[in-house]
mmCIF file of C-alpha atoms in Angstrom:
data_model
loop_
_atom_site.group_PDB
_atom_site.id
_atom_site.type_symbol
_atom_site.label_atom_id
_atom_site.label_comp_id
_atom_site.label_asym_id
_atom_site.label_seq_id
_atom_site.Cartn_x
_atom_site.Cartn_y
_atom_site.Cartn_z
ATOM 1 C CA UNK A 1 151.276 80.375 109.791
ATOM 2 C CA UNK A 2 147.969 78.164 109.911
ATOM 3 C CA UNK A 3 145.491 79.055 107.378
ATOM 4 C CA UNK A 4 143.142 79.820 110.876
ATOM 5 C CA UNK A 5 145.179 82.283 112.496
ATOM 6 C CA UNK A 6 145.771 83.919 108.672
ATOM 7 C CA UNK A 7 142.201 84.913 108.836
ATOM 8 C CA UNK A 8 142.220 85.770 112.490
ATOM 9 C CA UNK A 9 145.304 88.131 111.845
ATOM 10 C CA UNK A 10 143.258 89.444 109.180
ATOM 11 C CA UNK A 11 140.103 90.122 110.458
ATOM 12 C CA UNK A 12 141.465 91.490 113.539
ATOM 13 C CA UNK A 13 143.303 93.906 110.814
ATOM 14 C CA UNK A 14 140.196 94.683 109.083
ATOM 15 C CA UNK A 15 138.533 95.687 112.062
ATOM 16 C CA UNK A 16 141.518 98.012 114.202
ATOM 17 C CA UNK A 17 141.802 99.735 110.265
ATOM 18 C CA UNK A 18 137.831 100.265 110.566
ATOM 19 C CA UNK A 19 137.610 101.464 114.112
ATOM 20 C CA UNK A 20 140.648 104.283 112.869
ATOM 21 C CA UNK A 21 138.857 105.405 109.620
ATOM 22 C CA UNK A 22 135.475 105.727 112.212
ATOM 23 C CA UNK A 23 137.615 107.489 115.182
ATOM 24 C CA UNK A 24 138.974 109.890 112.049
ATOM 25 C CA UNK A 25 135.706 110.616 110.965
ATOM 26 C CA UNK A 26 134.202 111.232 114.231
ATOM 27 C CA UNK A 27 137.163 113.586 114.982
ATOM 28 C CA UNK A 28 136.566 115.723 112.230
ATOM 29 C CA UNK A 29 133.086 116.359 113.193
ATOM 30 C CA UNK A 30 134.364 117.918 116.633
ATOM 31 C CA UNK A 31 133.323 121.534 117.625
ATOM 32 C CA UNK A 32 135.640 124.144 118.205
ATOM 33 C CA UNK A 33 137.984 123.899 120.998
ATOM 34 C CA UNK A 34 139.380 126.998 123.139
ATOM 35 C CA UNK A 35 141.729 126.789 124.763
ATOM 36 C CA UNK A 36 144.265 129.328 126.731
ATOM 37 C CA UNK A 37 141.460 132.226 127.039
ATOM 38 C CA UNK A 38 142.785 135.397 128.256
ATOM 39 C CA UNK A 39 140.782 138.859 129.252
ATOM 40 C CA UNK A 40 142.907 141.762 129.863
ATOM 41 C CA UNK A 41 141.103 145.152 130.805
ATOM 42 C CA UNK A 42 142.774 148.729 131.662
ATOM 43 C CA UNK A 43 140.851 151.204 133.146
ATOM 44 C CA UNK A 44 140.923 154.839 131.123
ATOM 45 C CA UNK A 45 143.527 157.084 133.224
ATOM 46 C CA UNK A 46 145.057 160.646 132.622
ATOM 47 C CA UNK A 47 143.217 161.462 129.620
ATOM 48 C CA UNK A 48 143.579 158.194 127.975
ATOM 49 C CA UNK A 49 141.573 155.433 126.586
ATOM 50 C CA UNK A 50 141.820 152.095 128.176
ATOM 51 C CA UNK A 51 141.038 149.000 126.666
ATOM 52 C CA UNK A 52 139.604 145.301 126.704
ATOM 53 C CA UNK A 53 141.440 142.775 125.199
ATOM 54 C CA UNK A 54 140.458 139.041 124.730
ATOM 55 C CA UNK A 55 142.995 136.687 123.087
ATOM 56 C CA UNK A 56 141.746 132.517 122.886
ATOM 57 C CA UNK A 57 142.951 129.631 120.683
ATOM 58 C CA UNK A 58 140.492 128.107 118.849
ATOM 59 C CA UNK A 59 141.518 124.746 117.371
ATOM 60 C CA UNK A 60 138.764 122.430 114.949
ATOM 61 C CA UNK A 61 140.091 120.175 112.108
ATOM 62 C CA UNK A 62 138.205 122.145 109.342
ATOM 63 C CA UNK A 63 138.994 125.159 110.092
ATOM 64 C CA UNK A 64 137.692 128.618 112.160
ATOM 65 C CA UNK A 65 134.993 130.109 110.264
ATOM 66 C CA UNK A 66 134.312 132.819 112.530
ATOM 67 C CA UNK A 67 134.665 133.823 116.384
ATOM 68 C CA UNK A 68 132.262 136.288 118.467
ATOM 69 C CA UNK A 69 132.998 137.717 121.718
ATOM 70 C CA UNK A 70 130.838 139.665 124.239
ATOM 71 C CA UNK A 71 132.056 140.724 127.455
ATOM 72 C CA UNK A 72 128.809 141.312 130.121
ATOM 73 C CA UNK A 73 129.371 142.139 133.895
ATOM 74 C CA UNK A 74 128.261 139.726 136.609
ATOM 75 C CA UNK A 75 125.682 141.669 138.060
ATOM 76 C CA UNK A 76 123.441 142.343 135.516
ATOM 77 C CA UNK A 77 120.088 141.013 133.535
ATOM 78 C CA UNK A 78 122.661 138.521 131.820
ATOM 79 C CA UNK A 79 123.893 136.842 134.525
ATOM 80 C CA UNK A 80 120.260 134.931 135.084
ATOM 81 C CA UNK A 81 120.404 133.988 131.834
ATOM 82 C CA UNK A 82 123.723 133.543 129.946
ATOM 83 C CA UNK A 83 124.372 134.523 126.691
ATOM 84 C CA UNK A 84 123.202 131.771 124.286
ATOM 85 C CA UNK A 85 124.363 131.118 120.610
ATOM 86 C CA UNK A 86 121.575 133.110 119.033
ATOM 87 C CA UNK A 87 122.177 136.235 120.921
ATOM 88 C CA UNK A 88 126.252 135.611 120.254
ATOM 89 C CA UNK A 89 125.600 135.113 116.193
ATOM 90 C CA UNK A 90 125.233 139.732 116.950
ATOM 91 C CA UNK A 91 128.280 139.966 118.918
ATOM 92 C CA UNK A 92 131.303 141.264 117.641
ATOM 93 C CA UNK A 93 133.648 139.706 115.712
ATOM 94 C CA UNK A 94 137.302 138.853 116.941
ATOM 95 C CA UNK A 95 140.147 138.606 114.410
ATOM 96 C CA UNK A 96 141.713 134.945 113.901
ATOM 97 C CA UNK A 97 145.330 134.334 112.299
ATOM 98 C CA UNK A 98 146.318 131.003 111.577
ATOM 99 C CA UNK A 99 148.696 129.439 114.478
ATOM 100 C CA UNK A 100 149.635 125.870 114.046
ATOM 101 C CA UNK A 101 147.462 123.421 111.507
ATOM 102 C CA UNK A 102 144.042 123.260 112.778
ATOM 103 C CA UNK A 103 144.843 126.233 115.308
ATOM 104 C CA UNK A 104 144.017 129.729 114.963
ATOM 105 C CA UNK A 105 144.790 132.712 117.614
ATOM 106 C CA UNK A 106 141.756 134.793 118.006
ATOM 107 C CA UNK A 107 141.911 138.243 119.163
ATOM 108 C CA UNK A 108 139.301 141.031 120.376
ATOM 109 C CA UNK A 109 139.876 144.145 121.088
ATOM 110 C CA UNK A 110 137.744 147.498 121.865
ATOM 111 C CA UNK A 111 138.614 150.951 123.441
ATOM 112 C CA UNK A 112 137.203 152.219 126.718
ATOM 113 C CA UNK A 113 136.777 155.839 127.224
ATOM 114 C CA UNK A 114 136.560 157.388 130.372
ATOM 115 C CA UNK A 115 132.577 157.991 130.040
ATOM 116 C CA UNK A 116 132.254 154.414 129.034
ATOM 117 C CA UNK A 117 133.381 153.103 132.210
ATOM 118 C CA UNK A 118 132.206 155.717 134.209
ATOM 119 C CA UNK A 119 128.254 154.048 133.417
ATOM 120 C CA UNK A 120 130.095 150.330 133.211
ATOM 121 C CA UNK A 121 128.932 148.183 136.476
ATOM 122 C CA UNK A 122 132.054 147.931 138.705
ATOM 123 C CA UNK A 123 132.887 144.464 139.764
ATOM 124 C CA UNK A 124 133.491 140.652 137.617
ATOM 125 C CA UNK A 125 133.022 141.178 133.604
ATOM 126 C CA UNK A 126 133.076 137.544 131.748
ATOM 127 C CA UNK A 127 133.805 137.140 128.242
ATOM 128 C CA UNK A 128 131.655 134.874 126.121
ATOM 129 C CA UNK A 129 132.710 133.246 123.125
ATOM 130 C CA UNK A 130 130.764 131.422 120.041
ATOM 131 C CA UNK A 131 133.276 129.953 117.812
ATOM 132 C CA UNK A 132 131.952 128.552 114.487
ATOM 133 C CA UNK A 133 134.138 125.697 112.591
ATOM 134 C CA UNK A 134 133.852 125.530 108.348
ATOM 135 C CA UNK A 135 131.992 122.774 108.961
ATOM 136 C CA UNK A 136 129.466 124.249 110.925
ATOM 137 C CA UNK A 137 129.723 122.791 114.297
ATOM 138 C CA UNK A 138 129.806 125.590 117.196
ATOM 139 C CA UNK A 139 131.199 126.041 120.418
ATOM 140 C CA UNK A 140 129.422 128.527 123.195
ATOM 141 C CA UNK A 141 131.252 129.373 125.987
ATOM 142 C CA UNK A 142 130.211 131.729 128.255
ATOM 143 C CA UNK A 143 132.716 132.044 130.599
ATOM 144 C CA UNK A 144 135.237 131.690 128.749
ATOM 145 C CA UNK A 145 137.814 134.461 130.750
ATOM 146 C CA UNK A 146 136.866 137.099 133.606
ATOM 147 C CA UNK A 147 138.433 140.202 134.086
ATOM 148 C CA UNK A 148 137.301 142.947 136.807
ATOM 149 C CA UNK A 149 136.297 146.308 136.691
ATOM 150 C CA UNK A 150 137.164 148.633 139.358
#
């Protein structure tokens, strides 16, 4: 091999090994990621509770840190104005288990009695979500499932 096309090899080397250790670095700083967002609500019935439950994964290289969830109906003051990240940060808290590296499963759950959704707005609830990485980068979605209320 020419001395030349030494140097190109090598430079060209230098440079795909630099453009990793950036695309690494830049990938660590991602938000939060959910993905597979589910809302499941039953109605209170025969002298029983019923319940809302939200289930998401939430996948970020360093880690969840922590995951709030607020459910608000369609028709309401909310819908003009979504939920943003400062009004999430006094949400609830869901409960996240480790699921694969980087992944965690994320579950929130809450009983509804039969006088809560008797004053509950009938019609499409969506869940919003702030998810929080250890590294501090945040993810705010506000739709992140639906569910309806009859």
């Amino acid at each position: 091999m020419s001395r030349r096309m030494a140097l190109t090899v090598a430079a060209g080397a230098a440079v795909l090994v630099g453009a990793g250790a950036y695309a690494l670095a830049y990938a660590g700083e991602q938000p939060p990621a959910l993905t597979h967002a589910t809302a499941r609500y039953t109605a209170p019935a025969a002298g029983h509770d019923g319940s809302l439950t939200f289930t998401a994964y939430v996948t970020t290289s360093s880690g969840v840190d922590d995951v709030k969830v607020l459910a608000w109906p369609q028709n309401s003051s909310l819908a003009e104005h979504e939920p943003t990240a400062k009004e999430m940060a006094e949400a609830e808290p869901a409960v996240c288990k480790p699921f694969r590296k980087h992944t965690a499963i994320c579950t929130y759950g809450v009983r509804t009695t039969a006088s809560d959704a008797g004053s509950s707005p009938r019609g499409v609830w969506h869940v919003a979500v702030l998810a929080t990485a250890q590294n501090g980068t945040r993810t705010l979605d506000t739709r992140a499932a639906d569910f309806l209320v009859k």
